Amino acid sequence: MDLSALEKEILEADLSTEEGRTAFQKRFLQKGGVLESLLAELRTLPPEARKARGQALNALREKARQRWEAAKQAYSTPLSTTPKPQDPTFPALRIQPGGRHPLSLIEGRIIRFFQRLGYTLATGPEIEDDWHNFSALNFEPDHPARDMQDTFFLDPAAGLLLRTHTSTVQVRVMERQKPPIRILAPGRVYRNETVSARAHVYFHQIEGLYVDEGVQTSDLKATLTSFVENFFGPGTPMRWRASYFPFTEMSAEVDIACLICHGAGCAVCKHTGWVEVLGCGMVDPAVFEACGIDPHRYTGFAFGLGVERLAQLLYTIPDLRLFGQNDLRFLQSFQGYGYAL
Ligand code: DAH
């Protein structure tokens, strides 16, 4: 058969109609088509003639394929022009927006409160050295908090550890900035504790530090009382307890009435009816000295808030392990709180 006639046919066939394309496909591309049978006939040719004829047939088949592809592209109907019947009663697909994690919601709310009082944000690394986590904060070399029981040491020889509190950021800020200082440092901290309903190996704190001339204990008390009232609502029972931290003198802790059991006794309040939500105090002069700030001129207060604790009480969450489990049933119950909280 004369291949040039076939080639002409392939190149000139009208593929603009559906019928034209179907006929073309049958004749040139499918089993039983003319090209297929010519290829099958190759076997009957003498070997010398086979190669050239085979190549020519394959070239034709390729041309046919290319025209077919091009026609398919050119003439296929774009989807958008196909009118679809509209059914306005059809139920809409549910849009599932993501939500912020409850700890982020709480953190954002605390930050906004202190920003209104003029605090700015500061951060520090989670992998710390002994100086920023302990020594500069006036921990004695044999203080029990340095113990392996509490601290995750990464490289004891180099003194590297996972910070056990955000008080490290106080040191980092005071080392590079001179008073007046008013910062808030949110972040994750780590402790080698047995995981339970009220303790975890990691949790979140927000550190606050205010240093200037003439800062007094009454400033500390006023600031934190107004924070608690803003956070939990006016009249929420709170109590101040004298305490001890190496980096503050005086030191105190603030407890809130357990909003989970309302005093009936539960695991979160250890059956006392009160939950500790923050530690605070007047910055110890030894810390100012370690950071290069004149303790005769400046005074200041500091505080550390436990974010999980605050969230637990506000939302009455009986077990803080829920914060880290990514259980959608738990997380979705905070959806819609958005930024309004
Ligand atoms: N760093 C303390 C802790 O993790 C909390 C704390 C107490 C922070 C007193 C402070 C403070 O800034 O003044 O338990």
Tab-separated table of N, CA and C and ligand atoms in Angstrom, residues 133 137 139 164-168 170 189 191 203 205-209 220 224 243-253 276 278-284 301-306, ligand 1:
chain	number	residue	atom	x	y	z
A	133	ASN	N	19.904	30.132	83.414
A	133	ASN	CA	18.815	29.415	84.082
A	133	ASN	C	18.972	29.422	85.603
A	137	LEU	N	20.511	33.942	88.371
A	137	LEU	CA	19.274	34.114	89.139
A	137	LEU	C	19.481	33.761	90.610
A	139	PHE	N	20.792	31.185	92.157
A	139	PHE	CA	20.683	29.822	92.688
A	139	PHE	C	22.052	29.414	93.218
A	164	THR	N	14.194	25.551	82.671
A	164	THR	CA	13.155	25.063	83.574
A	164	THR	C	12.145	26.149	83.877
A	165	HIS	N	12.450	27.374	83.476
A	165	HIS	CA	11.509	28.484	83.659
A	165	HIS	C	11.861	29.621	82.695
A	166	THR	N	10.910	30.523	82.511
A	166	THR	CA	11.168	31.646	81.604
A	166	THR	C	11.898	32.795	82.302
A	167	SER	N	12.247	32.599	83.577
A	167	SER	CA	13.014	33.639	84.270
A	167	SER	C	14.363	33.883	83.585
A	168	THR	N	14.807	32.923	82.786
A	168	THR	CA	16.035	33.096	81.985
A	168	THR	C	15.973	34.380	81.151
A	170	GLN	N	14.518	37.164	81.827
A	170	GLN	CA	14.841	38.345	82.656
A	170	GLN	C	16.326	38.659	82.533
A	189	VAL	N	8.680	25.714	78.766
A	189	VAL	CA	9.716	25.309	79.721
A	189	VAL	C	9.610	23.809	79.974
A	191	ARG	N	10.516	20.321	82.561
A	191	ARG	CA	10.940	19.773	83.855
A	191	ARG	C	10.751	18.274	83.874
A	203	PHE	N	5.662	22.651	79.788
A	203	PHE	CA	4.479	23.493	79.938
A	203	PHE	C	4.862	24.917	79.568
A	205	GLN	N	5.001	29.151	80.340
A	205	GLN	CA	4.985	30.224	81.336
A	205	GLN	C	4.998	31.563	80.619
A	206	ILE	N	4.576	32.582	81.350
A	206	ILE	CA	4.779	33.947	80.865
A	206	ILE	C	5.473	34.704	81.981
A	207	GLU	N	6.644	35.194	81.649
A	207	GLU	CA	7.445	35.903	82.630
A	207	GLU	C	7.203	37.388	82.466
A	208	GLY	N	7.141	38.096	83.588
A	208	GLY	CA	7.038	39.554	83.502
A	208	GLY	C	8.143	40.180	84.322
A	209	LEU	N	8.625	41.321	83.861
A	209	LEU	CA	9.688	42.009	84.609
A	209	LEU	C	9.497	43.509	84.458
A	220	LEU	N	3.657	45.860	92.410
A	220	LEU	CA	3.528	44.438	92.080
A	220	LEU	C	2.114	43.944	92.419
A	224	LEU	N	-0.710	42.629	89.625
A	224	LEU	CA	-1.167	41.245	89.542
A	224	LEU	C	-2.616	41.086	89.995
A	243	SER	N	6.483	33.167	99.999
A	243	SER	CA	7.137	32.013	99.393
A	243	SER	C	8.648	32.264	99.339
A	244	TYR	N	9.332	31.429	98.606
A	244	TYR	CA	10.768	31.670	98.444
A	244	TYR	C	11.194	31.362	97.020
A	245	PHE	N	11.870	32.291	96.380
A	245	PHE	CA	12.579	32.045	95.124
A	245	PHE	C	13.959	32.683	95.268
A	246	PRO	N	14.991	32.044	94.767
A	246	PRO	CA	16.338	32.612	94.945
A	246	PRO	C	16.482	33.995	94.314
A	247	PHE	N	15.682	34.265	93.272
A	247	PHE	CA	15.881	35.498	92.499
A	247	PHE	C	14.978	36.642	92.926
A	248	THR	N	14.163	36.422	93.972
A	248	THR	CA	13.343	37.534	94.480
A	248	THR	C	13.466	37.623	95.993
A	249	GLU	N	13.308	38.847	96.482
A	249	GLU	CA	13.317	39.065	97.935
A	249	GLU	C	12.408	40.250	98.224
A	250	MET	N	11.314	40.247	98.683
A	250	MET	CA	10.395	39.232	99.098
A	250	MET	C	9.875	38.383	97.915
A	251	SER	N	9.355	37.212	98.265
A	251	SER	CA	8.774	36.326	97.259
A	251	SER	C	7.365	35.934	97.679
A	252	ALA	N	6.510	35.760	96.691
A	252	ALA	CA	5.126	35.365	97.007
A	252	ALA	C	4.562	34.480	95.903
A	253	GLU	N	3.500	33.784	96.257
A	253	GLU	CA	2.751	33.026	95.257
A	253	GLU	C	1.290	33.422	95.372
A	276	GLU	N	-2.324	27.199	92.685
A	276	GLU	CA	-1.299	28.227	92.495
A	276	GLU	C	-1.218	28.587	91.010
A	278	LEU	N	0.651	31.669	89.960
A	278	LEU	CA	1.836	32.463	89.634
A	278	LEU	C	2.764	32.604	90.829
A	279	GLY	N	4.035	32.820	90.493
A	279	GLY	CA	5.035	33.169	91.501
A	279	GLY	C	5.502	34.579	91.189
A	280	CYS	N	5.920	35.300	92.220
A	280	CYS	CA	6.342	36.678	91.970
A	280	CYS	C	7.222	37.189	93.111
A	281	GLY	N	7.727	38.381	92.947
A	281	GLY	CA	8.517	38.960	94.028
A	281	GLY	C	9.260	40.199	93.568
A	282	MET	N	9.973	40.820	94.530
A	282	MET	CA	10.818	41.960	94.198
A	282	MET	C	12.189	41.417	93.801
A	283	VAL	N	12.701	41.892	92.670
A	283	VAL	CA	13.962	41.338	92.132
A	283	VAL	C	15.074	41.447	93.183
A	284	ASP	N	15.732	40.324	93.434
A	284	ASP	CA	16.819	40.282	94.412
A	284	ASP	C	17.992	41.132	93.912
A	301	PHE	N	10.034	44.457	90.073
A	301	PHE	CA	9.354	43.212	90.425
A	301	PHE	C	9.296	42.289	89.222
A	302	ALA	N	9.097	41.002	89.532
A	302	ALA	CA	9.028	39.992	88.476
A	302	ALA	C	7.926	39.013	88.831
A	303	PHE	N	7.425	38.370	87.798
A	303	PHE	CA	6.417	37.335	88.056
A	303	PHE	C	6.464	36.290	86.959
A	304	GLY	N	5.998	35.100	87.292
A	304	GLY	CA	5.937	34.014	86.314
A	304	GLY	C	4.564	33.374	86.381
A	305	LEU	N	3.833	33.426	85.260
A	305	LEU	CA	2.473	32.861	85.214
A	305	LEU	C	2.520	31.481	84.585
A	306	GLY	N	1.738	30.556	85.119
A	306	GLY	CA	1.623	29.232	84.508
A	306	GLY	C	0.440	29.222	83.549
B	1	DAH	N1	10.424	30.926	87.798
B	1	DAH	C1	9.463	30.528	88.792
B	1	DAH	C2	9.022	29.108	88.544
B	1	DAH	O1	9.174	28.619	87.476
B	1	DAH	C3	8.255	31.420	88.767
B	1	DAH	C4	8.600	32.798	89.206
B	1	DAH	C5	8.568	33.122	90.550
B	1	DAH	C6	8.950	33.752	88.286
B	1	DAH	C7	8.883	34.380	90.975
B	1	DAH	C8	9.282	35.031	88.716
B	1	DAH	C9	9.232	35.328	90.076
B	1	DAH	O2	9.631	36.009	87.872
B	1	DAH	O3	9.535	36.572	90.479
B	1	DAH	O4	8.505	28.469	89.408
